[in-house]
């Protein structure tokens, strides 16, 4: 098995086989992300190399039911190549149930609805997408390279293609100034998309990023624990589509998870109880190093 550069996977892919399909990130400009700032530059691995790694994994005799294809934006891979990898994976692992990639909305949008259908037919079953926010002001400030309208259209195309959609929201990404709009407009975008999952992350400034510089220089005022919890409460209160909320990350102040709409009242109660705790009782501020 061959790997190059940072290899990240979502917590939900902890039991998945990781076979690298792309290297780096083709965008690599988000001001809050440090993963590929020092390289390597984005490129696609040759399909024959990827297939060779799949065969090597098969030779070890362990059943593979879930496959995750790093790196940071594998949906940007040329459609015919990614489809070929998906078909090969299903041939090599007859028991395979899920193939998943990371993909940002702008590259999903470039694919278009027809290419997403081609990927679904080839066996791609889930895409993890960093929505981050539905507020165009926040998206522009963090150089996300997309806007709410594009994210909504891209997300709806994924769902119509029959591919599961796992959206990530970064709580606190708008700071104190944009917190209300960040929650409200993010909820509006999610409601229009109707994803299978909404995964919550809390903004933590990372080493070597412009966002950390902005925090240090007081150009960005972070939310404290209560602010993040209130933003989470607002977001969950405004969501009106069936989806699953997951809080599976070390950055979060509190684990609040469940299905909407069934578990909304319970999640709101958990958040209200958390707001009664003193802020010093939550995890301390820290600077991320990965």
mmCIF file of C-alpha atoms in Angstrom:
data_model
loop_
_atom_site.group_PDB
_atom_site.id
_atom_site.type_symbol
_atom_site.label_atom_id
_atom_site.label_comp_id
_atom_site.label_asym_id
_atom_site.label_seq_id
_atom_site.Cartn_x
_atom_site.Cartn_y
_atom_site.Cartn_z
ATOM 1 C CA UNK A 1 0.000 0.000 0.000
ATOM 2 C CA UNK A 2 1.384 3.410 -0.978
ATOM 3 C CA UNK A 3 0.554 6.740 0.669
ATOM 4 C CA UNK A 4 1.869 10.248 0.079
ATOM 5 C CA UNK A 5 1.256 13.413 2.052
ATOM 6 C CA UNK A 6 -1.251 13.811 4.885
ATOM 7 C CA UNK A 7 -3.914 11.094 4.980
ATOM 8 C CA UNK A 8 -7.105 12.150 6.751
ATOM 9 C CA UNK A 9 -10.396 10.357 7.018
ATOM 10 C CA UNK A 10 -13.689 11.215 8.737
ATOM 11 C CA UNK A 11 -14.334 9.549 12.098
ATOM 12 C CA UNK A 12 -17.235 7.703 10.475
ATOM 13 C CA UNK A 13 -14.733 5.961 8.173
ATOM 14 C CA UNK A 14 -12.754 4.451 11.072
ATOM 15 C CA UNK A 15 -13.500 0.905 9.896
ATOM 16 C CA UNK A 16 -12.925 1.638 6.210
ATOM 17 C CA UNK A 17 -10.039 0.531 4.021
ATOM 18 C CA UNK A 18 -8.053 3.625 3.008
ATOM 19 C CA UNK A 19 -6.659 3.544 -0.522
ATOM 20 C CA UNK A 20 -5.284 6.847 -1.778
ATOM 21 C CA UNK A 21 -6.725 7.993 -5.091
ATOM 22 C CA UNK A 22 -5.568 11.619 -5.139
ATOM 23 C CA UNK A 23 -2.788 13.575 -3.456
ATOM 24 C CA UNK A 24 -3.235 16.983 -1.875
ATOM 25 C CA UNK A 25 -6.112 19.377 -2.521
ATOM 26 C CA UNK A 26 -6.762 21.178 -5.844
ATOM 27 C CA UNK A 27 -8.087 24.301 -4.075
ATOM 28 C CA UNK A 28 -5.914 24.545 -0.940
ATOM 29 C CA UNK A 29 -6.825 28.181 -0.198
ATOM 30 C CA UNK A 30 -9.260 27.930 2.712
ATOM 31 C CA UNK A 31 -7.927 30.217 5.422
ATOM 32 C CA UNK A 32 -8.905 27.887 8.283
ATOM 33 C CA UNK A 33 -7.280 24.715 6.885
ATOM 34 C CA UNK A 34 -3.623 23.771 7.378
ATOM 35 C CA UNK A 35 -3.660 20.224 5.984
ATOM 36 C CA UNK A 36 -1.973 20.777 2.615
ATOM 37 C CA UNK A 37 -0.501 24.262 3.024
ATOM 38 C CA UNK A 38 3.001 22.807 2.919
ATOM 39 C CA UNK A 39 2.216 20.429 0.076
ATOM 40 C CA UNK A 40 2.217 18.120 -1.667
ATOM 41 C CA UNK A 41 0.630 19.671 -4.748
ATOM 42 C CA UNK A 42 -2.593 18.150 -5.987
ATOM 43 C CA UNK A 43 -2.486 15.337 -8.490
ATOM 44 C CA UNK A 44 -4.351 12.160 -9.367
ATOM 45 C CA UNK A 45 -2.716 8.806 -8.835
ATOM 46 C CA UNK A 46 -2.668 6.543 -11.902
ATOM 47 C CA UNK A 47 -5.617 4.179 -11.947
ATOM 48 C CA UNK A 48 -3.394 1.110 -12.352
ATOM 49 C CA UNK A 49 -1.506 2.012 -9.150
ATOM 50 C CA UNK A 50 -4.747 2.442 -7.227
ATOM 51 C CA UNK A 51 -6.057 -0.880 -8.514
ATOM 52 C CA UNK A 52 -2.772 -2.546 -7.550
ATOM 53 C CA UNK A 53 -3.237 -1.267 -3.989
ATOM 54 C CA UNK A 54 -6.780 -2.648 -3.971
ATOM 55 C CA UNK A 55 -5.461 -6.049 -5.020
ATOM 56 C CA UNK A 56 -2.776 -5.891 -2.342
ATOM 57 C CA UNK A 57 -5.417 -5.200 0.284
ATOM 58 C CA UNK A 58 -7.474 -8.104 -1.041
ATOM 59 C CA UNK A 59 -4.483 -10.433 -0.778
ATOM 60 C CA UNK A 60 -4.427 -9.939 2.986
ATOM 61 C CA UNK A 61 -7.668 -11.873 3.251
ATOM 62 C CA UNK A 62 -9.622 -9.404 5.376
ATOM 63 C CA UNK A 63 -13.187 -8.711 4.166
ATOM 64 C CA UNK A 64 -13.634 -5.083 3.090
ATOM 65 C CA UNK A 65 -17.120 -3.682 3.440
ATOM 66 C CA UNK A 66 -16.282 0.036 3.352
ATOM 67 C CA UNK A 67 -13.691 1.835 1.222
ATOM 68 C CA UNK A 68 -12.570 5.444 1.648
ATOM 69 C CA UNK A 69 -10.505 7.072 -1.112
ATOM 70 C CA UNK A 70 -8.321 9.929 0.223
ATOM 71 C CA UNK A 71 -7.007 12.614 -0.128
ATOM 72 C CA UNK A 72 -8.713 15.931 0.538
ATOM 73 C CA UNK A 73 -10.867 16.408 -2.549
ATOM 74 C CA UNK A 74 -11.022 13.169 -4.501
ATOM 75 C CA UNK A 75 -14.281 14.160 -6.198
ATOM 76 C CA UNK A 76 -12.084 16.448 -8.330
ATOM 77 C CA UNK A 77 -10.556 13.372 -9.966
ATOM 78 C CA UNK A 78 -11.525 12.989 -13.608
ATOM 79 C CA UNK A 79 -14.844 11.225 -13.748
ATOM 80 C CA UNK A 80 -13.797 8.367 -15.992
ATOM 81 C CA UNK A 81 -10.839 7.599 -13.726
ATOM 82 C CA UNK A 82 -12.775 7.750 -10.478
ATOM 83 C CA UNK A 83 -15.533 5.617 -12.015
ATOM 84 C CA UNK A 84 -12.932 3.062 -13.125
ATOM 85 C CA UNK A 85 -11.560 2.867 -9.579
ATOM 86 C CA UNK A 86 -15.053 2.391 -8.143
ATOM 87 C CA UNK A 87 -15.878 -0.394 -10.599
ATOM 88 C CA UNK A 88 -12.570 -2.133 -9.918
ATOM 89 C CA UNK A 89 -13.138 -1.931 -6.174
ATOM 90 C CA UNK A 90 -16.505 -3.614 -6.465
ATOM 91 C CA UNK A 91 -15.014 -6.334 -8.670
ATOM 92 C CA UNK A 92 -12.130 -6.958 -6.262
ATOM 93 C CA UNK A 93 -14.279 -6.824 -3.120
ATOM 94 C CA UNK A 94 -17.657 -8.450 -3.899
ATOM 95 C CA UNK A 95 -18.744 -7.826 -0.305
ATOM 96 C CA UNK A 96 -18.126 -4.059 -0.612
ATOM 97 C CA UNK A 97 -21.058 -1.995 0.568
ATOM 98 C CA UNK A 98 -19.790 1.585 0.532
ATOM 99 C CA UNK A 99 -17.263 3.710 -1.359
ATOM 100 C CA UNK A 100 -16.735 7.214 -0.015
ATOM 101 C CA UNK A 101 -14.722 10.308 -0.953
ATOM 102 C CA UNK A 102 -14.203 13.850 0.242
ATOM 103 C CA UNK A 103 -15.439 16.508 -2.152
ATOM 104 C CA UNK A 104 -15.977 20.250 -2.003
ATOM 105 C CA UNK A 105 -19.061 21.823 -3.542
ATOM 106 C CA UNK A 106 -17.238 23.715 -6.265
ATOM 107 C CA UNK A 107 -15.733 20.510 -7.666
ATOM 108 C CA UNK A 108 -19.001 18.621 -7.318
ATOM 109 C CA UNK A 109 -20.648 21.453 -9.225
ATOM 110 C CA UNK A 110 -18.027 21.218 -11.969
ATOM 111 C CA UNK A 111 -18.864 17.534 -12.334
ATOM 112 C CA UNK A 112 -22.499 18.340 -13.012
ATOM 113 C CA UNK A 113 -25.538 16.146 -12.499
ATOM 114 C CA UNK A 114 -24.730 13.737 -15.350
ATOM 115 C CA UNK A 115 -21.219 12.885 -14.133
ATOM 116 C CA UNK A 116 -22.530 12.381 -10.600
ATOM 117 C CA UNK A 117 -25.009 9.858 -11.986
ATOM 118 C CA UNK A 118 -22.136 8.122 -13.788
ATOM 119 C CA UNK A 119 -20.235 7.868 -10.521
ATOM 120 C CA UNK A 120 -23.275 6.532 -8.709
ATOM 121 C CA UNK A 121 -23.706 3.879 -11.405
ATOM 122 C CA UNK A 122 -20.016 2.958 -10.999
ATOM 123 C CA UNK A 123 -20.557 2.377 -7.292
ATOM 124 C CA UNK A 124 -19.690 5.633 -5.482
ATOM 125 C CA UNK A 125 -22.076 5.705 -2.545
ATOM 126 C CA UNK A 126 -21.202 8.630 -0.268
ATOM 127 C CA UNK A 127 -19.516 12.051 -0.443
ATOM 128 C CA UNK A 128 -18.289 13.986 2.594
ATOM 129 C CA UNK A 129 -18.658 17.698 1.824
ATOM 130 C CA UNK A 130 -17.387 20.651 3.828
ATOM 131 C CA UNK A 131 -20.368 22.979 3.564
ATOM 132 C CA UNK A 132 -18.836 24.942 6.472
ATOM 133 C CA UNK A 133 -21.485 27.704 6.184
ATOM 134 C CA UNK A 134 -24.488 28.809 4.182
ATOM 135 C CA UNK A 135 -23.570 32.464 4.678
ATOM 136 C CA UNK A 136 -21.861 33.931 1.609
ATOM 137 C CA UNK A 137 -20.121 36.521 3.751
ATOM 138 C CA UNK A 138 -18.495 33.797 5.838
ATOM 139 C CA UNK A 139 -17.659 31.662 2.794
ATOM 140 C CA UNK A 140 -15.958 34.628 1.140
ATOM 141 C CA UNK A 141 -14.065 35.576 4.296
ATOM 142 C CA UNK A 142 -12.554 32.080 4.619
ATOM 143 C CA UNK A 143 -11.819 31.810 0.858
ATOM 144 C CA UNK A 144 -13.957 28.700 0.457
ATOM 145 C CA UNK A 145 -14.171 29.181 -3.303
ATOM 146 C CA UNK A 146 -17.922 28.681 -3.506
ATOM 147 C CA UNK A 147 -21.209 30.329 -2.515
ATOM 148 C CA UNK A 148 -24.415 29.163 -0.895
ATOM 149 C CA UNK A 149 -26.320 28.875 -4.185
ATOM 150 C CA UNK A 150 -23.623 26.683 -5.735
ATOM 151 C CA UNK A 151 -23.422 24.539 -2.614
ATOM 152 C CA UNK A 152 -27.185 24.052 -2.594
ATOM 153 C CA UNK A 153 -27.314 23.060 -6.264
ATOM 154 C CA UNK A 154 -24.319 20.736 -5.946
ATOM 155 C CA UNK A 155 -25.798 19.073 -2.872
ATOM 156 C CA UNK A 156 -29.144 18.518 -4.541
ATOM 157 C CA UNK A 157 -27.443 16.969 -7.557
ATOM 158 C CA UNK A 158 -25.624 14.529 -5.273
ATOM 159 C CA UNK A 159 -28.868 13.487 -3.607
ATOM 160 C CA UNK A 160 -30.705 13.134 -6.938
ATOM 161 C CA UNK A 161 -27.896 10.936 -8.248
ATOM 162 C CA UNK A 162 -28.595 8.540 -5.397
ATOM 163 C CA UNK A 163 -25.331 9.253 -3.549
ATOM 164 C CA UNK A 164 -25.419 9.752 0.212
ATOM 165 C CA UNK A 165 -24.439 13.251 1.286
ATOM 166 C CA UNK A 166 -22.606 13.989 4.533
ATOM 167 C CA UNK A 167 -22.333 17.749 5.142
ATOM 168 C CA UNK A 168 -19.926 19.385 7.582
ATOM 169 C CA UNK A 169 -20.741 22.614 9.416
ATOM 170 C CA UNK A 170 -18.057 24.578 11.266
ATOM 171 C CA UNK A 171 -19.628 26.159 14.325
ATOM 172 C CA UNK A 172 -18.166 29.549 15.165
ATOM 173 C CA UNK A 173 -16.639 30.055 11.718
ATOM 174 C CA UNK A 174 -18.246 33.491 11.448
ATOM 175 C CA UNK A 175 -16.999 34.602 14.848
ATOM 176 C CA UNK A 176 -19.141 36.720 17.158
ATOM 177 C CA UNK A 177 -20.085 39.241 14.476
ATOM 178 C CA UNK A 178 -21.644 36.765 12.034
ATOM 179 C CA UNK A 179 -22.890 34.103 14.438
ATOM 180 C CA UNK A 180 -26.627 34.666 13.971
ATOM 181 C CA UNK A 181 -26.473 34.850 10.188
ATOM 182 C CA UNK A 182 -24.079 31.910 10.043
ATOM 183 C CA UNK A 183 -26.566 29.713 11.929
ATOM 184 C CA UNK A 184 -29.639 30.989 10.092
ATOM 185 C CA UNK A 185 -28.273 30.855 6.560
ATOM 186 C CA UNK A 186 -26.549 27.528 7.131
ATOM 187 C CA UNK A 187 -29.859 26.064 8.277
ATOM 188 C CA UNK A 188 -31.547 27.514 5.168
ATOM 189 C CA UNK A 189 -28.956 25.891 2.897
ATOM 190 C CA UNK A 190 -29.253 22.515 4.636
ATOM 191 C CA UNK A 191 -33.033 22.680 4.433
ATOM 192 C CA UNK A 192 -32.832 23.202 0.681
ATOM 193 C CA UNK A 193 -30.308 20.397 0.197
ATOM 194 C CA UNK A 194 -31.747 17.698 2.460
ATOM 195 C CA UNK A 195 -28.513 15.818 3.271
ATOM 196 C CA UNK A 196 -28.337 12.401 4.915
ATOM 197 C CA UNK A 197 -25.979 13.663 7.633
ATOM 198 C CA UNK A 198 -25.020 16.992 9.180
ATOM 199 C CA UNK A 199 -21.704 16.689 11.021
ATOM 200 C CA UNK A 200 -20.799 19.400 13.504
ATOM 201 C CA UNK A 201 -17.287 20.750 13.983
ATOM 202 C CA UNK A 202 -16.193 23.713 16.114
ATOM 203 C CA UNK A 203 -13.772 26.267 14.723
ATOM 204 C CA UNK A 204 -10.272 25.898 16.164
ATOM 205 C CA UNK A 205 -7.512 28.120 14.752
ATOM 206 C CA UNK A 206 -4.739 26.029 13.218
ATOM 207 C CA UNK A 207 -0.996 26.535 13.127
ATOM 208 C CA UNK A 208 0.215 28.283 9.986
ATOM 209 C CA UNK A 209 -3.192 29.526 8.822
ATOM 210 C CA UNK A 210 -4.430 33.067 8.123
ATOM 211 C CA UNK A 211 -7.284 32.471 10.571
ATOM 212 C CA UNK A 212 -4.853 31.996 13.434
ATOM 213 C CA UNK A 213 -3.138 35.257 12.478
ATOM 214 C CA UNK A 214 -6.538 36.975 12.467
ATOM 215 C CA UNK A 215 -7.301 35.648 15.961
ATOM 216 C CA UNK A 216 -3.900 36.709 17.325
ATOM 217 C CA UNK A 217 -4.202 40.187 15.784
ATOM 218 C CA UNK A 218 -7.783 40.607 17.089
ATOM 219 C CA UNK A 219 -9.193 40.793 13.571
ATOM 220 C CA UNK A 220 -11.437 37.815 14.318
ATOM 221 C CA UNK A 221 -13.267 37.376 17.615
ATOM 222 C CA UNK A 222 -13.958 33.756 18.404
ATOM 223 C CA UNK A 223 -17.073 32.503 20.129
ATOM 224 C CA UNK A 224 -16.617 31.069 23.582
ATOM 225 C CA UNK A 225 -18.224 27.784 24.656
ATOM 226 C CA UNK A 226 -21.625 29.344 25.399
ATOM 227 C CA UNK A 227 -21.591 31.192 22.087
ATOM 228 C CA UNK A 228 -20.893 27.997 20.163
ATOM 229 C CA UNK A 229 -23.600 26.140 22.068
ATOM 230 C CA UNK A 230 -26.132 28.906 21.395
ATOM 231 C CA UNK A 231 -25.190 28.822 17.710
ATOM 232 C CA UNK A 232 -25.683 25.042 17.708
ATOM 233 C CA UNK A 233 -29.082 25.464 19.363
ATOM 234 C CA UNK A 234 -30.148 28.003 16.764
ATOM 235 C CA UNK A 235 -29.019 25.775 13.893
ATOM 236 C CA UNK A 236 -30.821 22.690 15.181
ATOM 237 C CA UNK A 237 -33.968 24.694 15.949
ATOM 238 C CA UNK A 238 -34.111 25.976 12.359
ATOM 239 C CA UNK A 239 -33.539 22.673 10.555
ATOM 240 C CA UNK A 240 -36.765 21.276 9.135
ATOM 241 C CA UNK A 241 -35.595 18.392 6.936
ATOM 242 C CA UNK A 242 -35.156 14.765 8.002
ATOM 243 C CA UNK A 243 -31.462 14.254 8.638
ATOM 244 C CA UNK A 244 -29.040 12.858 11.181
ATOM 245 C CA UNK A 245 -26.978 15.206 13.349
ATOM 246 C CA UNK A 246 -23.532 13.929 14.327
ATOM 247 C CA UNK A 247 -21.083 15.591 16.706
ATOM 248 C CA UNK A 248 -18.225 13.175 16.198
ATOM 249 C CA UNK A 249 -15.197 15.426 16.643
ATOM 250 C CA UNK A 250 -12.695 16.413 19.316
ATOM 251 C CA UNK A 251 -13.181 20.145 18.661
ATOM 252 C CA UNK A 252 -16.759 20.210 19.947
ATOM 253 C CA UNK A 253 -17.652 21.424 23.428
ATOM 254 C CA UNK A 254 -20.547 19.021 23.792
ATOM 255 C CA UNK A 255 -21.747 15.877 22.052
ATOM 256 C CA UNK A 256 -25.272 16.416 20.794
ATOM 257 C CA UNK A 257 -26.435 13.939 18.191
ATOM 258 C CA UNK A 258 -29.652 12.417 16.930
ATOM 259 C CA UNK A 259 -32.218 12.250 14.164
ATOM 260 C CA UNK A 260 -34.320 15.172 13.067
ATOM 261 C CA UNK A 261 -37.111 15.825 13.620
ATOM 262 C CA UNK A 262 -37.617 13.025 16.161
ATOM 263 C CA UNK A 263 -34.760 13.932 18.535
ATOM 264 C CA UNK A 264 -34.904 17.724 18.249
ATOM 265 C CA UNK A 265 -36.538 18.338 21.640
ATOM 266 C CA UNK A 266 -34.020 16.071 23.373
ATOM 267 C CA UNK A 267 -31.060 17.782 21.676
ATOM 268 C CA UNK A 268 -32.377 21.226 22.627
ATOM 269 C CA UNK A 269 -32.685 20.099 26.251
ATOM 270 C CA UNK A 270 -29.076 18.855 26.217
ATOM 271 C CA UNK A 271 -27.895 22.204 24.843
ATOM 272 C CA UNK A 272 -29.959 24.181 27.352
ATOM 273 C CA UNK A 273 -28.461 22.148 30.186
ATOM 274 C CA UNK A 274 -24.978 22.827 28.818
ATOM 275 C CA UNK A 275 -25.663 26.572 28.853
ATOM 276 C CA UNK A 276 -26.201 26.354 32.612
ATOM 277 C CA UNK A 277 -22.621 25.198 33.104
ATOM 278 C CA UNK A 278 -19.865 27.741 33.641
ATOM 279 C CA UNK A 279 -17.657 28.293 30.602
ATOM 280 C CA UNK A 280 -14.560 27.276 32.538
ATOM 281 C CA UNK A 281 -16.008 23.755 32.804
ATOM 282 C CA UNK A 282 -15.636 23.182 29.052
ATOM 283 C CA UNK A 283 -12.472 22.283 27.194
ATOM 284 C CA UNK A 284 -9.896 25.104 27.116
ATOM 285 C CA UNK A 285 -8.906 27.132 24.084
ATOM 286 C CA UNK A 286 -6.187 25.491 22.033
ATOM 287 C CA UNK A 287 -4.412 25.919 18.707
ATOM 288 C CA UNK A 288 -4.792 22.992 16.343
ATOM 289 C CA UNK A 289 -1.696 21.285 15.017
ATOM 290 C CA UNK A 290 -3.276 18.790 12.602
#
